[in-house]
Short mmCIF file of C-alpha atoms in Angstrom, two decimals:
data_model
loop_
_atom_site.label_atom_id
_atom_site.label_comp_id
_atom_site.label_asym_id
_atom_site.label_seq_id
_atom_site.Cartn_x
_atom_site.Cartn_y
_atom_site.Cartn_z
CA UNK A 1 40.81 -101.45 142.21
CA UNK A 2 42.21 -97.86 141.68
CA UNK A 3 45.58 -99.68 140.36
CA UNK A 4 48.21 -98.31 143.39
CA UNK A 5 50.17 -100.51 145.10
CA UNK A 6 50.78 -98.69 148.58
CA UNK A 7 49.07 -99.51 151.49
CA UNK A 8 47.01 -97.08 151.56
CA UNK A 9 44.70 -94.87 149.31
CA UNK A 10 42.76 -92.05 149.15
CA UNK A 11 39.77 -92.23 146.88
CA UNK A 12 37.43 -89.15 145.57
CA UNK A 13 34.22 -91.26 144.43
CA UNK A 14 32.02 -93.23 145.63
CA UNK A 15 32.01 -96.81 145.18
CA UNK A 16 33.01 -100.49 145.21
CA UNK A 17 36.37 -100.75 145.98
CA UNK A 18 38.92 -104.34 146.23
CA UNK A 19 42.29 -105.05 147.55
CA UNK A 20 44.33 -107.86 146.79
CA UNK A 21 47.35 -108.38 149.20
CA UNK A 22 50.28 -110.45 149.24
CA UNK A 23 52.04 -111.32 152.32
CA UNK A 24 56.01 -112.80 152.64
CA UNK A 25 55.17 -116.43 152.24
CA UNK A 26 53.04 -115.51 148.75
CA UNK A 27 49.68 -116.54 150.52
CA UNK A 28 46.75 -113.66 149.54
CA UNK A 29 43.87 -112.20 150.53
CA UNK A 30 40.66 -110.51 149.00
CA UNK A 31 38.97 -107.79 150.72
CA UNK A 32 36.06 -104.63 149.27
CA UNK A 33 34.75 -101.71 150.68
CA UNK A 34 31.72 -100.32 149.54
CA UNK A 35 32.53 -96.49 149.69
CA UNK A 36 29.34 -93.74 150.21
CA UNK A 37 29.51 -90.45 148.52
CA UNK A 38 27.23 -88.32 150.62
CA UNK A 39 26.10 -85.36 148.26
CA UNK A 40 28.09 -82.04 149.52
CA UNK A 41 26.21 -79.75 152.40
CA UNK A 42 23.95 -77.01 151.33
CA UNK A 43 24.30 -74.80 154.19
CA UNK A 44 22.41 -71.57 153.33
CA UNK A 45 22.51 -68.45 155.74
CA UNK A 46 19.88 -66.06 156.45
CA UNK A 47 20.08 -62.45 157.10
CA UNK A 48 16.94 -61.12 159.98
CA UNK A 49 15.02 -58.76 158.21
CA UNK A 50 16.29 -59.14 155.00
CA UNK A 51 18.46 -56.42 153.88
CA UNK A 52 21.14 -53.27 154.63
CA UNK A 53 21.00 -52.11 158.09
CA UNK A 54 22.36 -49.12 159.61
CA UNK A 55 25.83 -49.22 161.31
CA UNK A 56 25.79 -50.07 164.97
CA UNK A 57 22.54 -51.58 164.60
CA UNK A 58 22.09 -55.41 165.51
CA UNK A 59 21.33 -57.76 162.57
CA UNK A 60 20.99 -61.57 163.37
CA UNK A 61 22.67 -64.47 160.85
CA UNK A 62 21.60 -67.99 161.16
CA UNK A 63 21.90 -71.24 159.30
CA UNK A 64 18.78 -72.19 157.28
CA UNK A 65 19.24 -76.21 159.07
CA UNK A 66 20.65 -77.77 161.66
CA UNK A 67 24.08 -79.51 162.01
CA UNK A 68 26.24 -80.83 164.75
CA UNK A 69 28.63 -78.33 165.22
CA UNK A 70 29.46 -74.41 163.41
CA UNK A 71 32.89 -72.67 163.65
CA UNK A 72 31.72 -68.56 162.12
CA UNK A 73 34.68 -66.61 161.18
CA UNK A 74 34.16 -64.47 164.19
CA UNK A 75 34.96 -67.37 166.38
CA UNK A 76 31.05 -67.81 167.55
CA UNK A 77 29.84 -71.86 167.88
CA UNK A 78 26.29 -71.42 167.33
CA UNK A 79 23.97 -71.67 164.33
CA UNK A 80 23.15 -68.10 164.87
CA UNK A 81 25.27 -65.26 165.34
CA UNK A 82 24.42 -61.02 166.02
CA UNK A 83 26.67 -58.58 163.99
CA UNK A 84 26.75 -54.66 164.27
CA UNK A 85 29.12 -53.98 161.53
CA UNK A 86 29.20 -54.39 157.86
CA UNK A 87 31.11 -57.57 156.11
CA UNK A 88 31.64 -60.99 155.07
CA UNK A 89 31.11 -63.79 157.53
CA UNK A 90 32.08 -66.96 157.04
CA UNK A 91 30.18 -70.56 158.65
CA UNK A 92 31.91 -74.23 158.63
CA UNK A 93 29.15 -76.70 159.46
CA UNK A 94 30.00 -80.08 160.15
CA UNK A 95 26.46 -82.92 159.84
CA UNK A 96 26.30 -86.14 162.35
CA UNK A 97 28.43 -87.99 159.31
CA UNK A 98 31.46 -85.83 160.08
CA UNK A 99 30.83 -84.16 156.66
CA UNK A 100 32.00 -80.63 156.61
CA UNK A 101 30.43 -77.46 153.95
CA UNK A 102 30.78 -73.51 153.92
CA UNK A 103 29.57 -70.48 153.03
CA UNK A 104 29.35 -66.89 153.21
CA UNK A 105 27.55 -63.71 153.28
CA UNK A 106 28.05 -60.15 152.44
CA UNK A 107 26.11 -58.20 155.21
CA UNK A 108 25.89 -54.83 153.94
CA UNK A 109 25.62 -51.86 156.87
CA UNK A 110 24.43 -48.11 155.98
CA UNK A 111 26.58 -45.30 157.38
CA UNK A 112 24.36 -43.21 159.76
CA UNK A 113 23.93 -39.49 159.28
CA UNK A 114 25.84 -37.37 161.40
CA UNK A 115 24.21 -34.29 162.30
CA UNK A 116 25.95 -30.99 163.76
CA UNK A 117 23.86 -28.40 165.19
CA UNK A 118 25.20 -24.85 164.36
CA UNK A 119 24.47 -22.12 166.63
CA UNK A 120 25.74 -19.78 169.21
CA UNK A 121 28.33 -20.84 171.66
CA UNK A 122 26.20 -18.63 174.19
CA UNK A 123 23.22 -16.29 174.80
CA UNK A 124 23.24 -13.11 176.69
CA UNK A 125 20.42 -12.37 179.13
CA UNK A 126 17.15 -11.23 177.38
CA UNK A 127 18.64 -12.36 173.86
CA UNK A 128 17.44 -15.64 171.76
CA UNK A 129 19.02 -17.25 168.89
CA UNK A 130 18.69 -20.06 166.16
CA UNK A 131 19.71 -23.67 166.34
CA UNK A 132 20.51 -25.16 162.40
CA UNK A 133 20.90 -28.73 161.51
CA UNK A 134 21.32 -28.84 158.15
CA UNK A 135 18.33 -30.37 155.54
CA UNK A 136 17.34 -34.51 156.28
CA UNK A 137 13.99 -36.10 155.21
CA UNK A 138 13.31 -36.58 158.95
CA UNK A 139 14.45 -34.47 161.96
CA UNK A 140 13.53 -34.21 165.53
CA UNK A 141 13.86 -31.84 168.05
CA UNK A 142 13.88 -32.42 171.87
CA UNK A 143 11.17 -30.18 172.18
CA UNK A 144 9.37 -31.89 169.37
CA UNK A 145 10.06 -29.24 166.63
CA UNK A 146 10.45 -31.11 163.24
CA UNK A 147 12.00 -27.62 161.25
CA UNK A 148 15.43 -27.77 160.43
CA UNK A 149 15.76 -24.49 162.81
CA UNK A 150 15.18 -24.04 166.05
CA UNK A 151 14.33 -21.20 167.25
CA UNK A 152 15.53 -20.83 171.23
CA UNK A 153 14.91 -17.93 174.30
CA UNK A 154 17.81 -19.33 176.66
CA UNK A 155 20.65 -21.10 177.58
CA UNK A 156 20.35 -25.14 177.94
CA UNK A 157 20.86 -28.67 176.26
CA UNK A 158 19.52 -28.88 172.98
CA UNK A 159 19.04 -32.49 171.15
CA UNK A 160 17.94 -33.46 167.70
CA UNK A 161 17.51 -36.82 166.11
CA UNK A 162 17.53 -37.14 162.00
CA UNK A 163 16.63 -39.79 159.84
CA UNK A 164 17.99 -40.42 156.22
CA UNK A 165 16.06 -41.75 153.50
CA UNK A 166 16.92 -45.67 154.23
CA UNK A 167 16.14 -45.45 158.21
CA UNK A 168 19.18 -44.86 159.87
CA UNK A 169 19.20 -42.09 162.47
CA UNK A 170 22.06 -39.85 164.36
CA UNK A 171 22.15 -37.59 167.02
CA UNK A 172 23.74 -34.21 168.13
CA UNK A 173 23.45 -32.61 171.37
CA UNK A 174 24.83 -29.02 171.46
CA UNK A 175 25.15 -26.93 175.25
CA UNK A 176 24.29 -23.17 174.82
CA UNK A 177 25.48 -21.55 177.71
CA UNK A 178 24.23 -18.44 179.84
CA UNK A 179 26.75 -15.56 179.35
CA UNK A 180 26.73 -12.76 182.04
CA UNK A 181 25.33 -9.38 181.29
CA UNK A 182 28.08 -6.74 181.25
CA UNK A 183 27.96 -4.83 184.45
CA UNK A 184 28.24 -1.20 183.38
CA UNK A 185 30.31 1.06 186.08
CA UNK A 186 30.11 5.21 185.68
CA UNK A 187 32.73 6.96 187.61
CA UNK A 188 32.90 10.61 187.77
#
């Protein structure tokens, strides 16, 4: 019924289809197939909490329903996968009927802040100094200090965590070591 005279056919709709055939001998045969058009998927992906996240952070995708088998773009087999970096991933879904749909999303990850504390390299005996981090809407000290100086007495390890306005935090650790005290010598 779709007018080609091959053996075979390849239809698009769905439908009542007849073939007529016509062996050597001119004897023929009647035959239909009543062809199904299952609507196409609607897949639909989901992001865990909803938004940007922060770079190196986990974020979870998953498929809104279940199907039979997923093939993500990063090569995962589940309905859910875990990203840590920005990007577009990909799902094919294929349902129990063997029908196959796709889609995508954009998964947009913030850039950290990277802080650098500034401050001496060293501190002689009996001398302090100031640690500087720059200005962030959040920062935190190892010693709990929340200025954007810290004010120090000695050598050591000093750590401070910042924040940025959409959540993400970063980290710098700076070692101020212990210098000797020049050891004066009078000859004479």
């Amino acid at each position: 019924s779709t007018g080609d005279t091959t053996a075979t056919t390849q239809v698009t709709a769905g439908g009542l289809y007849y073939v007529t055939v016509t062996d050597q001998n001119g004897c023929r045969a009647s035959d239909s197939l009543d062809v199904i058009a299952y609507d196409p998927l609607e897949v639909g992906l989901v992001l865990s909490g909803g938004g940007p996240f922060c770079e190196g952070q986990t974020v979870g995708i998953s498929v809104a329903q279940p199907f039979v088998a997923y093939d993500w773009s990063t090569g995962d087999t589940l309905a859910a996968i875990n990203v840590t970096t920005g990007g577009l991933y990909q799902v094919t879904v294929t349902d129990d009927r063997g029908c196959t749909g796709i889609d995508s999303l954009e998964v947009v990850a913030l850039v950290p802040p990277s802080p650098q504390i500034a401050g001496p390299a060293g501190l002689c005996p009996g001398t302090d100094g100031v640690l500087e981090v720059g200005s962030f809407p959040l920062i935190l000290w190892g010693n709990g200090s929340i200025a954007d100086t810290l004010e120090i007495d000695g050598p050591g390890l000093y750590t401070v965590e910042v924040g940025d306005q959409q959540g993400c935090v970063g980290t710098d650790t700076l070692e101020v070591l212990a210098y000797d005290a020049p050891q004066p010598l009078i000859t004479g």
